[in-house]
Tab-separated table of N, CA and C in Angstrom:
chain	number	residue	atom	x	y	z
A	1	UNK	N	140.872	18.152	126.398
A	1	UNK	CA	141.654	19.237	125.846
A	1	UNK	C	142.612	19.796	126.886
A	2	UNK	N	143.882	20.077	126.397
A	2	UNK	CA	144.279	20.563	127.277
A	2	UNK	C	144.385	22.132	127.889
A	3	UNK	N	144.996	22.725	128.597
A	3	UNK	CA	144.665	24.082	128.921
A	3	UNK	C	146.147	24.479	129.477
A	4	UNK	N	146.480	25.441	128.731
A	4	UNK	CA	148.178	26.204	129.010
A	4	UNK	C	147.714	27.359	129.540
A	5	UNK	N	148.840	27.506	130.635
A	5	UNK	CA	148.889	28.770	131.380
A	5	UNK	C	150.272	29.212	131.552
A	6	UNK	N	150.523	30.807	130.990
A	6	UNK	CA	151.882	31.511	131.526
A	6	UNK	C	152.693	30.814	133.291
A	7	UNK	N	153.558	31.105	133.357
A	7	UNK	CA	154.156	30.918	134.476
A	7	UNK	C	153.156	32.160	135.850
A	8	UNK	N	153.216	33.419	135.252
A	8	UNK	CA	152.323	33.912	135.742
A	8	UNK	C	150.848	33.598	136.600
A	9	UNK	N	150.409	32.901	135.588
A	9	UNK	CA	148.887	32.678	135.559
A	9	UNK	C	148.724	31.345	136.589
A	10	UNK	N	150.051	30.476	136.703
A	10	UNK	CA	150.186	29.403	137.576
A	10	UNK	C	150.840	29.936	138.913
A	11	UNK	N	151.103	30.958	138.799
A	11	UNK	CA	151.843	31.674	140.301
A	11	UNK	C	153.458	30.740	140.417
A	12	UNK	N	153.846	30.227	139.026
A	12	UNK	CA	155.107	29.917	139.491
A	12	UNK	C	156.210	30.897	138.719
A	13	UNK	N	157.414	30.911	139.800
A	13	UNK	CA	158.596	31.701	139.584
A	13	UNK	C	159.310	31.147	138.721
A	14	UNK	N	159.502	30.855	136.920
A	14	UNK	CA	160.900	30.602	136.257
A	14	UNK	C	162.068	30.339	137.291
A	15	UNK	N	162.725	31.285	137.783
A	15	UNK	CA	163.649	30.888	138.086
A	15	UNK	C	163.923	30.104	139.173
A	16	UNK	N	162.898	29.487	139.442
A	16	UNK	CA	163.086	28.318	140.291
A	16	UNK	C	163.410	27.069	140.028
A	17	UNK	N	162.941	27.220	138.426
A	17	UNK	CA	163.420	25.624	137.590
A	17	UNK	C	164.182	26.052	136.479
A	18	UNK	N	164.507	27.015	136.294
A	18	UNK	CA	165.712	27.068	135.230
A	18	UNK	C	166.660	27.265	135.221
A	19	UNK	N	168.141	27.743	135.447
A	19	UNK	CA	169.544	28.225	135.529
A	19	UNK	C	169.434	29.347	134.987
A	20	UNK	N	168.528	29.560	133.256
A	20	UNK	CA	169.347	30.342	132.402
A	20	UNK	C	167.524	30.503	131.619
A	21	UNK	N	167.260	31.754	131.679
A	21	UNK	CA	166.126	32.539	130.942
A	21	UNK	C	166.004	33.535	129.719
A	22	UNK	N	166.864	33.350	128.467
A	22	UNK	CA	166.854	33.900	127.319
A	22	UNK	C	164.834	34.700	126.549
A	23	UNK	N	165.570	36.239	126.863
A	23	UNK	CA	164.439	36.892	126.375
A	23	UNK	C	164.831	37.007	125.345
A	24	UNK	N	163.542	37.499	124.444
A	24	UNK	CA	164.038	38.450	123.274
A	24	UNK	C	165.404	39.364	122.917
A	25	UNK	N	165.043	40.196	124.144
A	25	UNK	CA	166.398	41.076	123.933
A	25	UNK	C	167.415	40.575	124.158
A	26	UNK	N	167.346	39.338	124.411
A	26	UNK	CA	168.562	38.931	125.165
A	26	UNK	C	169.995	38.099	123.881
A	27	UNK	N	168.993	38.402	122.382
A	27	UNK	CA	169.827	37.430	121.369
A	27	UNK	C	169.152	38.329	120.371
A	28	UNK	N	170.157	38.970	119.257
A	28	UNK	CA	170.521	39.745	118.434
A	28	UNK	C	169.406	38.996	117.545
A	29	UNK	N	168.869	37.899	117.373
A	29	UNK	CA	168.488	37.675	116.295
A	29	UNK	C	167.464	36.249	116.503
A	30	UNK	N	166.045	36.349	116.596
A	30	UNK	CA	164.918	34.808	117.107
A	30	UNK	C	165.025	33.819	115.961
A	31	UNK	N	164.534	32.662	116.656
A	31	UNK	CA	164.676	31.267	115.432
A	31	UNK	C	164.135	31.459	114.466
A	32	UNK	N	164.335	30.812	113.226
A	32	UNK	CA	165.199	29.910	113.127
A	32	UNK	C	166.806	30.063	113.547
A	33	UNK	N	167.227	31.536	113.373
A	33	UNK	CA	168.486	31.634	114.067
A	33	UNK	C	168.955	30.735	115.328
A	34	UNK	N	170.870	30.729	115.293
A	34	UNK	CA	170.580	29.807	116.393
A	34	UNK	C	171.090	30.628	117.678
A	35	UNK	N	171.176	32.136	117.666
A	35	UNK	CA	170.898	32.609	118.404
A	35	UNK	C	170.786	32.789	119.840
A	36	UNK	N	169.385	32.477	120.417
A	36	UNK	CA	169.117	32.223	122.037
A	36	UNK	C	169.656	30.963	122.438
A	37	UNK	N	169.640	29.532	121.352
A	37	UNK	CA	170.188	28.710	122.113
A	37	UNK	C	171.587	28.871	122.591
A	38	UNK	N	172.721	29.434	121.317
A	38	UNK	CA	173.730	29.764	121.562
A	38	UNK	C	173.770	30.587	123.044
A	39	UNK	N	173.222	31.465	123.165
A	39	UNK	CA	173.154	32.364	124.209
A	39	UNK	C	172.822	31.974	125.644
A	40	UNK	N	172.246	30.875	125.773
A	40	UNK	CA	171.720	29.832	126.700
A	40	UNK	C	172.964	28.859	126.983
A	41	UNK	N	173.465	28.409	125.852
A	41	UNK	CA	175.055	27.607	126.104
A	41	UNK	C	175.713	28.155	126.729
A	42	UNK	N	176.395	29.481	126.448
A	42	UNK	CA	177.226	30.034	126.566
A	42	UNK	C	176.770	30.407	127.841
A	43	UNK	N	175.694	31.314	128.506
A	43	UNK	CA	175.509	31.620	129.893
A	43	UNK	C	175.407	30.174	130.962
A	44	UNK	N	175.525	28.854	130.349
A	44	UNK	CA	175.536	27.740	131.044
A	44	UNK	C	176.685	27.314	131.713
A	45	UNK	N	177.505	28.065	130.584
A	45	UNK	CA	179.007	27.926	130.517
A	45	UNK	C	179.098	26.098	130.103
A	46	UNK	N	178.523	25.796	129.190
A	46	UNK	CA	178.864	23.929	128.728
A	46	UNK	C	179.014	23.876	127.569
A	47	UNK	N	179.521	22.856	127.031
A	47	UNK	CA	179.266	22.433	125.734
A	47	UNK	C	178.224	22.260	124.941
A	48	UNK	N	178.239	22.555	123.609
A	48	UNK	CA	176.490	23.027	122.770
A	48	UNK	C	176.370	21.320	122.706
A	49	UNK	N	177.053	19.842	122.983
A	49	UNK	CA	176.812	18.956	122.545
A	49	UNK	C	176.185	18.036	123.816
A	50	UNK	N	176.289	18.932	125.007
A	50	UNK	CA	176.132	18.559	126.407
A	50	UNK	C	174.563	18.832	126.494
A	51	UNK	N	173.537	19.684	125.676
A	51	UNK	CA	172.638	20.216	125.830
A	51	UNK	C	171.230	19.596	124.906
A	52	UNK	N	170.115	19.778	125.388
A	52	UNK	CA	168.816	19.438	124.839
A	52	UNK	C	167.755	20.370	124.661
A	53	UNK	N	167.451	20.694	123.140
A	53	UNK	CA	166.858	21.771	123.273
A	53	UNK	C	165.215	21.063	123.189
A	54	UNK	N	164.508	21.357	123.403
A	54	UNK	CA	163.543	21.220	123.386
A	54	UNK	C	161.982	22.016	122.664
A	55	UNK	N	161.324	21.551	121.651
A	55	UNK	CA	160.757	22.718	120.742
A	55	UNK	C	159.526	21.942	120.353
A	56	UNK	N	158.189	22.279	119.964
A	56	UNK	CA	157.371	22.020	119.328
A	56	UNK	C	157.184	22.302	117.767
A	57	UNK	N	158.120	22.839	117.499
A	57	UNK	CA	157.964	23.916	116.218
A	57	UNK	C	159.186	22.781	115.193
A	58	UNK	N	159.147	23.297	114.058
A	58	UNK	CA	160.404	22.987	112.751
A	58	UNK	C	160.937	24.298	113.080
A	59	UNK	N	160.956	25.472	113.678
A	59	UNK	CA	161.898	26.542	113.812
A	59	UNK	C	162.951	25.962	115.135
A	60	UNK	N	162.182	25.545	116.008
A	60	UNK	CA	162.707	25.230	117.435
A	60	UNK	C	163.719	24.167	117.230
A	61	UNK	N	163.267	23.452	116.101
A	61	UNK	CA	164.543	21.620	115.715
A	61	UNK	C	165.500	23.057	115.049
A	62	UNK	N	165.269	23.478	113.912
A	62	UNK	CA	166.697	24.431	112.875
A	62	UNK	C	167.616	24.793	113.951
A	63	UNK	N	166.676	25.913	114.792
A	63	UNK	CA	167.360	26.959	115.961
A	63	UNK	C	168.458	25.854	116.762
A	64	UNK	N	167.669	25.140	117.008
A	64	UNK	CA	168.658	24.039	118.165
A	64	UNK	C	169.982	23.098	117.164
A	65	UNK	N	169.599	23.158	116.257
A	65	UNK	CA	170.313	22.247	115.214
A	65	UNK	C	171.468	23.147	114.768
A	66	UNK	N	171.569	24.036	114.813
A	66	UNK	CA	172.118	25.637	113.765
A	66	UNK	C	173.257	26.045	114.932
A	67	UNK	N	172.505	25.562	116.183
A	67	UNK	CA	173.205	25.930	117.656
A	67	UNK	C	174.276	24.502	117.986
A	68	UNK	N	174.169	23.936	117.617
A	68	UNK	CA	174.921	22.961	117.652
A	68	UNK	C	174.328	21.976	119.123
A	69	UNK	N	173.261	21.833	119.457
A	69	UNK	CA	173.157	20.741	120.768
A	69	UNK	C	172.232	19.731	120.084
A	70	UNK	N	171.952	18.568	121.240
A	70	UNK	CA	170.878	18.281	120.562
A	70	UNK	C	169.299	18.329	120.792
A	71	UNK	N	168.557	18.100	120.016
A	71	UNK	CA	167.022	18.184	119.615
A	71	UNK	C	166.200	17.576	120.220
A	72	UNK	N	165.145	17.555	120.614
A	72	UNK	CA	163.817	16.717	120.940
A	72	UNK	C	162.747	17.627	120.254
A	73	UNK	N	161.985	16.867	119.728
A	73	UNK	CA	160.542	17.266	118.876
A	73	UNK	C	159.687	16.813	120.310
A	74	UNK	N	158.920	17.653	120.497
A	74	UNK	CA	157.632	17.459	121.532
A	74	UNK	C	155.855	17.790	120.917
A	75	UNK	N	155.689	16.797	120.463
A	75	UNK	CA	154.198	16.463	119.902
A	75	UNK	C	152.779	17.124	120.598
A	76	UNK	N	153.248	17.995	121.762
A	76	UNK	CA	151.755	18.228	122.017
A	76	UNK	C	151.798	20.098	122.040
A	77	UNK	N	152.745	20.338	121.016
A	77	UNK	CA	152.417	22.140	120.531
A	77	UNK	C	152.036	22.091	119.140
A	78	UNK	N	152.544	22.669	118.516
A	78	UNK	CA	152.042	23.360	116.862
A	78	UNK	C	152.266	22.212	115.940
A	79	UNK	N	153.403	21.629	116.050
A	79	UNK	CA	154.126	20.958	115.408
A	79	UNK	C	153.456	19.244	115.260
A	80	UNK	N	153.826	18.607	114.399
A	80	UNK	CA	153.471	17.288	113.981
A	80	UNK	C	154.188	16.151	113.586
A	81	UNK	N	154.074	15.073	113.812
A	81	UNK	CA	154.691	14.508	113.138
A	81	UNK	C	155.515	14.794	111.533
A	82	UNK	N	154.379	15.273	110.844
A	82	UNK	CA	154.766	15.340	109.584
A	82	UNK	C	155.619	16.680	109.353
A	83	UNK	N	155.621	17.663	110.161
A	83	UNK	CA	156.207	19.052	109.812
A	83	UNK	C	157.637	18.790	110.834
A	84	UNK	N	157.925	18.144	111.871
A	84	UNK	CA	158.793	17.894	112.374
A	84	UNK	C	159.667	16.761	112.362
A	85	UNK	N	159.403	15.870	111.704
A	85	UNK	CA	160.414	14.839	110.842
A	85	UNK	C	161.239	15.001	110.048
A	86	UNK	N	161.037	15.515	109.283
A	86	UNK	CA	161.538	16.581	108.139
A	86	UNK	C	163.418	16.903	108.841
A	87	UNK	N	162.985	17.729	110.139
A	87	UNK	CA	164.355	18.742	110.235
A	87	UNK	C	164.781	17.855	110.962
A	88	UNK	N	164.581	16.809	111.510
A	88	UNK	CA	165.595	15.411	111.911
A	88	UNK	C	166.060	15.612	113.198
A	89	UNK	N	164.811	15.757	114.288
A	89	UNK	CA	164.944	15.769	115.172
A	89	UNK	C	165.870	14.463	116.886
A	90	UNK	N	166.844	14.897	116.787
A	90	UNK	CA	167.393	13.673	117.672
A	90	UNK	C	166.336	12.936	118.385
A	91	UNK	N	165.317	13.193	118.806
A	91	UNK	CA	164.520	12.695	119.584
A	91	UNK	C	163.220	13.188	118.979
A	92	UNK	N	162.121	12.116	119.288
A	92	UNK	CA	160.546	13.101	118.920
A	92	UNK	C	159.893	12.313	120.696
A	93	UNK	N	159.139	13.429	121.093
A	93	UNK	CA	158.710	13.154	122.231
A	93	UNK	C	157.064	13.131	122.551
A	94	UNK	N	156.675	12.165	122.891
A	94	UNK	CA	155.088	12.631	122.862
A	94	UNK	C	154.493	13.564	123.697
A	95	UNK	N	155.448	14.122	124.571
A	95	UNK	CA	154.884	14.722	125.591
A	95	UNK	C	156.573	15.251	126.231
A	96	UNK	N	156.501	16.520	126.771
A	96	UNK	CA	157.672	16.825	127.483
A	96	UNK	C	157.900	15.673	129.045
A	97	UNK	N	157.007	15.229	128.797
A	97	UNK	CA	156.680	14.478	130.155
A	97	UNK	C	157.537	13.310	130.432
A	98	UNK	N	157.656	12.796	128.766
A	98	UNK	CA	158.775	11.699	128.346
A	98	UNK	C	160.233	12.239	128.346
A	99	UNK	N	160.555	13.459	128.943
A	99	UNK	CA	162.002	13.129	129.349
A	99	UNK	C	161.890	12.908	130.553
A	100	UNK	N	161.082	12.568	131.702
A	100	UNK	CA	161.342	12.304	132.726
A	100	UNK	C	160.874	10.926	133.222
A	101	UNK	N	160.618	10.149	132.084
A	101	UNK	CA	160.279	8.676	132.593
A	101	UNK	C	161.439	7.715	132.141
């Protein structure tokens, strides 16, 4: 089984591996809206077609889809094969692990 921990709880700093950290407050409106991703583009300063969103959820494929970049489905959160096929994910991933091989 596996075992998730906050960034917190691992003693690591976000902003050591990200550019760009979209809170809540940080986008008028959460997914399915496309919202934070938009808001994430735009503070990237790139193109929405240059980008990969990454989601376990059918809200996380809409949100990213609605935002205009593209998608990866990642198989080891909420989401399933069968609930994430559906919203036509550019990519389905078994693991976030598979974008780095």
């Amino acid at each position: 089984d596996a075992v998730f921990y906050t960034f917190n709880e691992a003693g690591i700093d976000p902003q050591e591996f990200f550019d760009v950290i979209i809170m809540r407050e940080d986008a008028p409106r959460m997914k399915p809206f496309p919202d934070p991703v938009s808001e994430a583009v735009q503070r990237l300063k790139i193109a929405p077609h240059q980008c990969l969103y990454v989601g376990d959820s059918a809200n996380d494929i809409r949100c990213g889809k609605a935002a205009g970049v593209k998608t990866a489905a990642v198989l080891t959160g909420v989401g399933t094969p069968e609930t994430l096929s559906p919203e036509h994910p550019d990519i389905t991933l078994r693991s976030v692990s598979d974008l780095i091989r």
